[in-house]
Tab-separated table of C-alpha atoms in Angstrom:
chain	number	residue	atom	x	y	z
A	2	GLN	CA	105.811	102.221	109.442
A	3	LYS	CA	106.002	101.512	105.722
A	4	GLU	CA	107.335	98.156	104.547
A	5	VAL	CA	109.847	99.908	102.296
A	6	GLU	CA	111.501	103.188	103.247
A	7	GLN	CA	113.308	105.419	100.771
A	8	ASP	CA	114.746	108.898	101.214
A	9	PRO	CA	112.665	111.188	98.953
A	10	GLY	CA	115.529	113.598	98.250
A	11	PRO	CA	115.851	115.618	96.142
A	12	LEU	CA	119.461	114.664	95.560
A	13	SER	CA	121.471	117.137	93.493
A	14	VAL	CA	124.923	116.159	92.173
A	15	PRO	CA	127.354	117.495	89.546
A	16	GLU	CA	127.811	115.623	86.292
A	17	GLY	CA	130.313	112.790	86.644
A	18	ALA	CA	129.611	112.180	90.330
A	19	ILE	CA	128.918	108.779	91.841
A	20	VAL	CA	125.348	108.582	93.103
A	21	SER	CA	124.173	106.309	95.885
A	22	LEU	CA	120.460	105.608	96.314
A	23	ASN	CA	119.205	103.485	99.184
A	24	CYS	CA	116.176	101.666	100.555
A	25	THR	CA	115.502	99.778	103.738
A	26	TYR	CA	112.770	97.234	104.244
A	27	SER	CA	111.148	95.451	107.139
A	28	ASN	CA	109.791	92.218	105.637
A	29	SER	CA	112.489	89.545	105.527
A	30	ALA	CA	110.306	87.475	103.185
A	31	PHE	CA	110.994	89.782	100.231
A	32	GLN	CA	112.844	87.780	97.598
A	33	TYR	CA	113.308	89.926	94.492
A	34	PHE	CA	114.596	93.469	94.557
A	35	MET	CA	114.231	95.934	91.716
A	36	TRP	CA	115.184	99.463	90.773
A	37	TYR	CA	112.975	101.532	88.487
A	38	ARG	CA	113.641	104.894	86.892
A	39	GLN	CA	110.736	107.257	86.262
A	40	TYR	CA	110.883	110.364	84.140
A	41	SER	CA	108.282	113.069	84.565
A	42	ARG	CA	104.873	112.125	83.155
A	43	LYS	CA	106.099	108.637	82.256
A	44	GLY	CA	105.659	105.184	83.772
A	45	PRO	CA	108.452	103.527	85.740
A	46	GLU	CA	111.097	101.734	83.675
A	47	LEU	CA	112.884	98.679	85.068
A	48	LEU	CA	116.628	99.281	85.439
A	49	MET	CA	117.842	96.223	87.325
A	50	TYR	CA	116.644	93.360	89.445
A	51	THR	CA	118.377	90.906	91.735
A	52	TYR	CA	117.340	88.164	94.118
A	53	SER	CA	120.404	87.445	96.183
A	54	SER	CA	122.654	89.336	98.525
A	55	GLY	CA	125.665	90.839	96.808
A	56	ASN	CA	126.328	93.088	93.858
A	57	LYS	CA	125.026	93.073	90.307
A	58	GLU	CA	126.539	95.349	87.707
A	59	ASP	CA	125.093	96.638	84.426
A	60	GLY	CA	127.120	99.321	82.700
A	61	ARG	CA	127.224	102.399	84.924
A	62	PHE	CA	124.712	100.902	87.350
A	63	THR	CA	125.402	98.593	90.304
A	64	ALA	CA	122.665	97.131	92.478
A	65	GLN	CA	123.619	95.932	95.928
A	66	VAL	CA	121.508	93.851	98.311
A	67	ASP	CA	122.266	93.095	101.960
A	68	LYS	CA	119.516	90.794	103.200
A	69	SER	CA	120.985	90.543	106.685
A	70	SER	CA	120.609	94.313	107.122
A	71	LYS	CA	117.462	94.560	104.964
A	72	TYR	CA	119.159	97.236	102.914
A	73	ILE	CA	119.467	97.733	99.165
A	74	SER	CA	121.400	100.289	97.158
A	75	LEU	CA	121.768	101.506	93.601
A	76	PHE	CA	125.024	103.123	92.569
A	77	ILE	CA	125.316	105.224	89.423
A	78	ARG	CA	128.853	105.921	88.189
A	79	ASP	CA	129.775	108.850	85.958
A	80	SER	CA	126.316	110.333	86.350
A	81	GLN	CA	124.868	112.219	83.388
A	82	PRO	CA	122.193	114.940	83.169
A	83	SER	CA	120.034	112.349	81.391
A	84	ASP	CA	120.045	110.333	84.639
A	85	SER	CA	117.939	113.075	86.237
A	86	ALA	CA	114.721	111.294	87.207
A	87	THR	CA	112.965	109.696	90.152
A	88	TYR	CA	114.407	106.341	91.205
A	89	LEU	CA	112.094	103.833	92.863
A	90	CYS	CA	113.108	100.682	94.661
A	91	ALA	CA	110.602	97.819	94.593
A	92	MET	CA	110.378	94.387	96.159
A	93	THR	CA	108.218	91.348	95.814
A	94	LEU	CA	107.315	88.315	97.890
A	95	MET	CA	107.046	86.067	94.844
A	96	ASP	CA	103.742	84.807	96.236
A	97	SER	CA	100.648	84.146	94.165
A	98	SER	CA	100.482	87.629	92.621
A	99	TYR	CA	104.101	88.815	92.761
A	100	LYS	CA	102.840	92.313	93.345
A	101	LEU	CA	105.494	94.954	93.798
A	102	ILE	CA	105.917	96.974	96.982
A	103	PHE	CA	107.529	100.285	96.124
A	104	GLY	CA	109.565	102.797	98.036
A	105	SER	CA	108.419	106.396	97.793
A	106	GLY	CA	111.113	107.270	95.239
A	107	THR	CA	114.191	109.522	95.316
A	108	ARG	CA	114.338	112.497	92.990
A	109	LEU	CA	117.802	112.871	91.417
A	110	LEU	CA	119.091	115.944	89.629
A	111	VAL	CA	122.429	115.747	87.822
A	112	ARG	CA	123.727	119.258	87.115
A	113	PRO	CA	125.744	119.800	83.881
B	20	GLY	CA	101.714	96.552	70.500
B	21	ALA	CA	105.197	97.727	71.224
B	22	GLY	CA	104.398	98.861	74.749
B	23	VAL	CA	101.636	99.138	77.309
B	24	SER	CA	99.060	101.658	76.161
B	25	GLN	CA	96.749	103.497	78.532
B	26	SER	CA	93.853	105.777	77.741
B	27	PRO	CA	92.923	108.455	78.333
B	28	SER	CA	96.244	110.019	79.304
B	29	ASN	CA	94.406	112.682	81.289
B	30	LYS	CA	90.900	112.722	82.743
B	31	VAL	CA	89.182	115.477	84.670
B	32	THR	CA	85.872	114.494	86.193
B	33	GLU	CA	83.377	115.932	88.611
B	34	LYS	CA	83.010	114.471	92.054
B	35	GLY	CA	80.356	111.749	92.052
B	36	LYS	CA	80.767	110.763	88.410
B	37	ASP	CA	81.945	107.330	87.234
B	38	VAL	CA	85.148	106.927	85.206
B	39	GLU	CA	86.647	104.129	83.143
B	40	LEU	CA	90.365	103.778	82.557
B	41	ARG	CA	91.686	101.474	79.858
B	42	CYS	CA	94.867	99.438	79.573
B	43	ASP	CA	96.159	97.622	76.493
B	44	PRO	CA	99.001	95.339	77.613
B	45	ILE	CA	101.835	94.037	75.479
B	46	SER	CA	100.583	91.246	73.245
B	47	GLY	CA	101.142	87.852	74.833
B	48	HIS	CA	101.643	89.156	78.362
B	49	THR	CA	99.402	87.097	80.608
B	50	ALA	CA	100.040	89.023	83.843
B	51	LEU	CA	98.501	92.482	84.201
B	52	TYR	CA	98.674	94.831	87.173
B	53	TRP	CA	97.040	98.118	88.116
B	54	TYR	CA	98.852	100.494	90.435
B	55	ARG	CA	98.033	103.956	91.725
B	56	GLN	CA	100.592	106.705	92.239
B	57	SER	CA	99.765	109.693	94.396
B	58	LEU	CA	101.865	112.325	96.144
B	59	GLY	CA	101.028	111.229	99.628
B	60	GLN	CA	101.012	107.444	99.165
B	61	GLY	CA	103.592	106.723	96.494
B	62	LEU	CA	103.035	103.803	94.129
B	63	GLU	CA	100.468	101.301	95.464
B	64	PHE	CA	99.258	97.973	94.104
B	65	LEU	CA	95.559	97.778	93.261
B	66	ILE	CA	94.794	94.511	91.455
B	67	TYR	CA	96.473	91.635	89.598
B	68	PHE	CA	95.128	89.679	86.637
B	69	GLN	CA	96.375	86.342	85.372
B	70	GLY	CA	94.574	85.909	82.078
B	71	ASN	CA	91.007	87.066	82.696
B	72	SER	CA	91.003	86.097	86.373
B	73	ALA	CA	91.857	88.425	89.246
B	74	PRO	CA	93.333	86.272	92.011
B	75	ASP	CA	94.532	89.277	93.976
B	76	LYS	CA	92.258	92.284	94.450
B	77	SER	CA	93.660	93.124	97.859
B	78	GLY	CA	94.791	96.634	96.898
B	79	LEU	CA	91.433	98.001	95.759
B	80	PRO	CA	90.734	100.784	98.292
B	81	SER	CA	86.940	100.484	98.362
B	82	ASP	CA	84.004	98.806	96.651
B	83	ARG	CA	83.755	101.839	94.367
B	84	PHE	CA	86.733	100.397	92.515
B	85	SER	CA	86.410	97.449	90.154
B	86	ALA	CA	88.325	96.055	87.218
B	87	GLU	CA	87.893	93.488	84.517
B	88	ARG	CA	89.983	91.959	81.793
B	89	THR	CA	88.634	90.395	78.638
B	90	GLY	CA	90.197	88.083	76.069
B	91	GLY	CA	93.320	87.907	78.194
B	92	SER	CA	94.161	91.326	76.845
B	93	VAL	CA	92.472	94.693	77.454
B	94	SER	CA	91.672	95.681	81.018
B	95	THR	CA	89.337	98.373	82.316
B	96	LEU	CA	89.515	99.935	85.774
B	97	THR	CA	86.228	101.542	86.820
B	98	ILE	CA	85.819	104.012	89.653
B	99	GLN	CA	82.251	104.743	90.653
B	100	ARG	CA	81.074	107.892	92.417
B	101	THR	CA	84.538	109.452	92.262
B	102	GLN	CA	85.882	111.348	95.256
B	103	GLN	CA	88.628	113.967	95.427
B	104	GLU	CA	90.925	111.491	97.160
B	105	ASP	CA	90.758	109.325	94.000
B	106	SER	CA	92.869	111.940	92.187
B	107	ALA	CA	96.108	110.194	91.231
B	108	VAL	CA	97.995	108.648	88.319
B	109	TYR	CA	96.697	105.167	87.559
B	110	LEU	CA	99.391	102.945	86.071
B	111	CYS	CA	99.009	99.639	84.295
B	112	ALA	CA	101.827	97.109	83.924
B	113	SER	CA	102.084	93.800	82.119
B	114	SER	CA	104.618	90.999	82.102
B	115	LEU	CA	105.243	87.641	80.529
B	116	GLU	CA	106.038	86.197	83.915
B	117	GLU	CA	104.583	87.383	87.186
B	118	GLY	CA	106.638	89.860	89.158
B	119	ILE	CA	109.693	90.224	86.984
B	120	GLY	CA	110.166	92.509	84.030
B	121	ASN	CA	106.939	94.459	84.422
B	122	THR	CA	106.501	96.996	81.616
B	123	PHE	CA	104.520	100.027	82.707
B	124	GLY	CA	102.329	102.284	80.651
B	125	SER	CA	102.547	106.065	80.970
B	126	GLY	CA	99.453	106.138	83.122
B	127	THR	CA	96.155	107.987	83.274
B	128	ARG	CA	96.247	111.168	85.310
B	129	LEU	CA	92.856	111.433	87.026
B	130	THR	CA	91.732	114.691	88.578
B	131	VAL	CA	88.455	114.796	90.484
B	132	VAL	CA	87.100	118.335	90.925
């Protein structure tokens, strides 16, 4: 079993829809939780990070963490075709290297 | 530079040959990471540098893989005697502080034929 599980999709939604992307994890020691967006042939780009349970909002994006359930979500409101990309969740132990453990990524397609 | 630069962007090599992949991090970023992204395995950590030291090499898959960093800046990932299973996108990331705010390069797409 992987430490971080993420539904690979693809997820196809109409423009303007609310998108929900989710990850579950098994290691309760994870302390920081991140969402990256990756366009084709590009490196991942950090969207949001949070370290506590609860919600964090940034424009159309909301990151939600539930440490008791080991479950994190990213919500995208008023989705746009430009949001079409692969979304990766990532987590870190904040140990000596702070290396990131990634989910497998969810491919999102927003149809005009 | 403005971002993390990786070269080459694409590399096709014959099985058994050695390859070198280069990463130029953002100026002033002391933390540097190499990751590998493949279809079957997703994005996996390879090695972490703090300055020129590599305190965490736990992700290197075999002793055919090595990396170095010089001058606290440029890093080179070397794969010796390449195998077909080494085919993947190799991504470099740097950050001012460990773990948070990693900026990734666009990667080197390695194909071993």
